[in-house]
Short mmCIF file of C-alpha atoms in Angstrom, two decimals:
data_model
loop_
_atom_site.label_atom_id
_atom_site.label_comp_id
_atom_site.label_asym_id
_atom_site.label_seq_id
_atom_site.Cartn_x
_atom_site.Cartn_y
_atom_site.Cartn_z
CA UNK A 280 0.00 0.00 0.00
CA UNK A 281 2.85 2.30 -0.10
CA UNK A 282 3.49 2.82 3.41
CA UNK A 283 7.17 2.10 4.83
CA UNK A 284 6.86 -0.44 7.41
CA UNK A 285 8.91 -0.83 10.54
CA UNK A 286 8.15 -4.30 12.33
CA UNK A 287 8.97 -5.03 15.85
CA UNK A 288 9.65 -8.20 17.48
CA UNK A 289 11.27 -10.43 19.98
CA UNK A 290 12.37 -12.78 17.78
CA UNK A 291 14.81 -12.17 14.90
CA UNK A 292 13.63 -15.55 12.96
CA UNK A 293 10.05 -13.42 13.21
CA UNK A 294 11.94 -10.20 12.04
CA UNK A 295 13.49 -11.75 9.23
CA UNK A 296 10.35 -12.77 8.07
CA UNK A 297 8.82 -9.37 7.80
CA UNK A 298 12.06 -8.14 5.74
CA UNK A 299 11.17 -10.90 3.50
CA UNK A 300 7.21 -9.41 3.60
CA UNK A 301 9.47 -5.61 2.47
CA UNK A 302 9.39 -4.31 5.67
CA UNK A 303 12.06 -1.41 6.10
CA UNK A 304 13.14 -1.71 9.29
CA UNK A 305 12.89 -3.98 11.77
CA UNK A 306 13.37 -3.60 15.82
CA UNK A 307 14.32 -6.80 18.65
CA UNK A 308 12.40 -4.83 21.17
CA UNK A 309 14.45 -7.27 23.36
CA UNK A 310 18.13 -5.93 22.12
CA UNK A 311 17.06 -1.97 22.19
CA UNK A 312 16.71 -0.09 25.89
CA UNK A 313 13.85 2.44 24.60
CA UNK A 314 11.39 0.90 21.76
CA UNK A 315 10.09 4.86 21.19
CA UNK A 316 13.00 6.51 20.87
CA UNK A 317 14.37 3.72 18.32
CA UNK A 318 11.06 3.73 16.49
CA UNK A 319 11.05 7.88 16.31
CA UNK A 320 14.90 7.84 15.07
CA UNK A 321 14.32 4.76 12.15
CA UNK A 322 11.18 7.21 11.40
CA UNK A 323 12.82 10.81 11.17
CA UNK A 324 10.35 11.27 14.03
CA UNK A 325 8.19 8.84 14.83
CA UNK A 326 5.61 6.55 13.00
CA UNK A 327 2.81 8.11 10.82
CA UNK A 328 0.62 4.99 11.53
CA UNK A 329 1.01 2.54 14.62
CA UNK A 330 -0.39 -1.16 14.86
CA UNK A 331 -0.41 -2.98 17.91
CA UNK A 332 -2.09 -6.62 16.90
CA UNK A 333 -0.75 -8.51 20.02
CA UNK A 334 -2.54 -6.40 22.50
CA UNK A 335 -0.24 -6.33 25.59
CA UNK A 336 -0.19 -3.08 27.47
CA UNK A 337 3.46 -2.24 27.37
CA UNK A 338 2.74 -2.66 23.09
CA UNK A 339 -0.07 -0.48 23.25
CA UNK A 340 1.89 2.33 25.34
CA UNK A 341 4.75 2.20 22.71
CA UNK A 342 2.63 1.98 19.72
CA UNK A 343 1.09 5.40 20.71
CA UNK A 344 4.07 6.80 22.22
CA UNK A 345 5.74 6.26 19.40
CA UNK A 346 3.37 8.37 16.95
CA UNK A 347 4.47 11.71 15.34
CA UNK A 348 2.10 14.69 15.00
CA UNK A 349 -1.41 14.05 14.20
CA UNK A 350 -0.46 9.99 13.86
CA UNK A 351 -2.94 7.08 14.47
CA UNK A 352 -3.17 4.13 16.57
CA UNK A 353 -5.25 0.95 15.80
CA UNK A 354 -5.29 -1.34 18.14
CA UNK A 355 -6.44 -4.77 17.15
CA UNK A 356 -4.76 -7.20 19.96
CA UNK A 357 -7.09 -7.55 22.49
CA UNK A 358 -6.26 -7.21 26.19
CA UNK A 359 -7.83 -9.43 28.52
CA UNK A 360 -8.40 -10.31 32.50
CA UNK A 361 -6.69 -7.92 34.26
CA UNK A 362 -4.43 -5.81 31.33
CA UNK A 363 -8.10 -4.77 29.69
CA UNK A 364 -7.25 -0.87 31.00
CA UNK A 365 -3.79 -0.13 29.88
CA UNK A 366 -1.65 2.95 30.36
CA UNK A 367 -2.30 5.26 27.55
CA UNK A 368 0.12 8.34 27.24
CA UNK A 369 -2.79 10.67 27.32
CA UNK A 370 -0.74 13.67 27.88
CA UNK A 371 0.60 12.72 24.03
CA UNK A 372 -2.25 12.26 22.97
CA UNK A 373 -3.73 15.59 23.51
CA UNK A 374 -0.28 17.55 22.45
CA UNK A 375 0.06 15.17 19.67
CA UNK A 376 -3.38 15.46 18.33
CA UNK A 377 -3.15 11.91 17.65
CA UNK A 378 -5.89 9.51 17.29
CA UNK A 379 -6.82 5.70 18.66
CA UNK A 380 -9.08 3.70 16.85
CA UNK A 381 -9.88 0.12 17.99
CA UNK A 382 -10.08 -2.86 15.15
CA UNK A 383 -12.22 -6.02 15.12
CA UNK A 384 -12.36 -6.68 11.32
CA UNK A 385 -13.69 -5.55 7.98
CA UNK A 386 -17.08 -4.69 7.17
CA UNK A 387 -18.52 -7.21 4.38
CA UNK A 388 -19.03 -4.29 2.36
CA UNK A 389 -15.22 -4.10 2.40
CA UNK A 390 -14.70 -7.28 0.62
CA UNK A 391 -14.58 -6.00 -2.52
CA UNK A 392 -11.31 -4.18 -1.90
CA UNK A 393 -9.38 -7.58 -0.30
CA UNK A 394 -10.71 -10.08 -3.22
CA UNK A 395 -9.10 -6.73 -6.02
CA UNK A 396 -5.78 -6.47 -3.85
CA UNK A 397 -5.70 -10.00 -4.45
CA UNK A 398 -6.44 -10.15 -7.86
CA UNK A 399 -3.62 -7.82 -8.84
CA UNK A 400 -1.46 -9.17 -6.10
CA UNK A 401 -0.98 -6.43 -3.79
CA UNK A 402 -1.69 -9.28 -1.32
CA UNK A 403 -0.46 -12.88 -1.41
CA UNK A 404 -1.65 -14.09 1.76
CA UNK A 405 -0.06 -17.99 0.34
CA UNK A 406 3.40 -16.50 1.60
CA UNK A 407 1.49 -16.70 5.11
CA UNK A 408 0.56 -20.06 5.61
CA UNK A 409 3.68 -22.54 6.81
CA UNK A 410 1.26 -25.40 7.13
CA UNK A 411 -1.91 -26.77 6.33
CA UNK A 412 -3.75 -28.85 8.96
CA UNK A 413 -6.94 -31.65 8.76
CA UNK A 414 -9.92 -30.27 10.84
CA UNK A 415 -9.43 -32.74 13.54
CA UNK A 416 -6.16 -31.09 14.18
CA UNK A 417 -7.93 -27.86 14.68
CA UNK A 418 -8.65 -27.70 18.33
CA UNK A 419 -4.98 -28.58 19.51
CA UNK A 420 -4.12 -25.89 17.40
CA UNK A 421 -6.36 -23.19 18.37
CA UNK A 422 -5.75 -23.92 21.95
CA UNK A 423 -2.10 -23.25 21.81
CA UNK A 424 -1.67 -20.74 19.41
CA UNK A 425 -1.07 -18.26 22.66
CA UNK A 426 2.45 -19.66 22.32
CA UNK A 427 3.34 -18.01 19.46
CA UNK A 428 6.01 -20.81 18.41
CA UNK A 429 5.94 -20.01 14.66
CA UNK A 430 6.53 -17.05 12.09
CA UNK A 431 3.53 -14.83 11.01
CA UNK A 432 0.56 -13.28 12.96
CA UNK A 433 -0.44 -16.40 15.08
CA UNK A 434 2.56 -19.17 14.04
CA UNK A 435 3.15 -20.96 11.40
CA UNK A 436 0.66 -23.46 12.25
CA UNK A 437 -2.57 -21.31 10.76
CA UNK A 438 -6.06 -23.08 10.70
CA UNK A 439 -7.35 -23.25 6.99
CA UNK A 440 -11.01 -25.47 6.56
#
């Protein structure tokens, strides 16, 4: 879509995947002491867009801490049990003008849009899947995909019925 993506991990295996994806920087959150101030310096001063899809409060705070002037935050990882109110740097917010939009999926009316960035291969979500499972495998893998073993959003162990 144009935009110059930085990806952050804990994992370098998971980082070199997203180079592999194009992403233009990438960030060990483990290997850096401040995750902001290495996100605002790979940036030229800090990120225009912000994406937090694991939902863990300490992600959430950087994500928006991270934002230049007038950026936005979606958050799509969900918090739950007792991280469901996070810190939020309001005070950046405000000064920032910046703006936090939550994420549970696409409208259906949206479709359209996926199935032509497909089409013309702006998306090739087959570079995505590392393996392909029988149905009655589906619950063992579900129930541990908290683990994160694997490359890619949830593993490399995604469900596909």
């Amino acid at each position: 879509m144009g935009a110059q993506v930085v990806a952050i991990d804990i994992d370098d295996a998971k980082l070199d995947f997203a180079r592999s994806l194009g992403a233009a920087a990438t960030l060990n959150s483990r290997k850096i002491k401040n995750v902001v101030e290495a996100v605002r310096e790979v940036t030229g001063g800090g990120a225009h867009v912000s994406v937090d899809a694991l939902g863990s409060p300490e992600t959430c705070f950087n994500s928006i801490a991270n934002l230049r002037k007038r950026g936005k935050h979606i958050q799509v990882g969900l918090m739950l049990g007792d991280q469901h109110h996070p810190v939020i740097p309001m005070d950046k917010v405000i000064a920032n003008e910046l703006e936090i939009l939550g994420s549970h999926g696409i409208q259906a009316f949206r479709y359209g849009s996926i199935f032509d960035m497909l089409r013309s291969g702006k998306l090739n979500p087959a570079r995505l899947v590392g393996k392909t499972i029988r149905l009655e495998e589906a619950l063992d893998e579900l129930v541990n995909m908290n683990q994160f073993n694997g490359l890619g959003v949830f593993g490399d162990q995604p469900v596909l019925i």
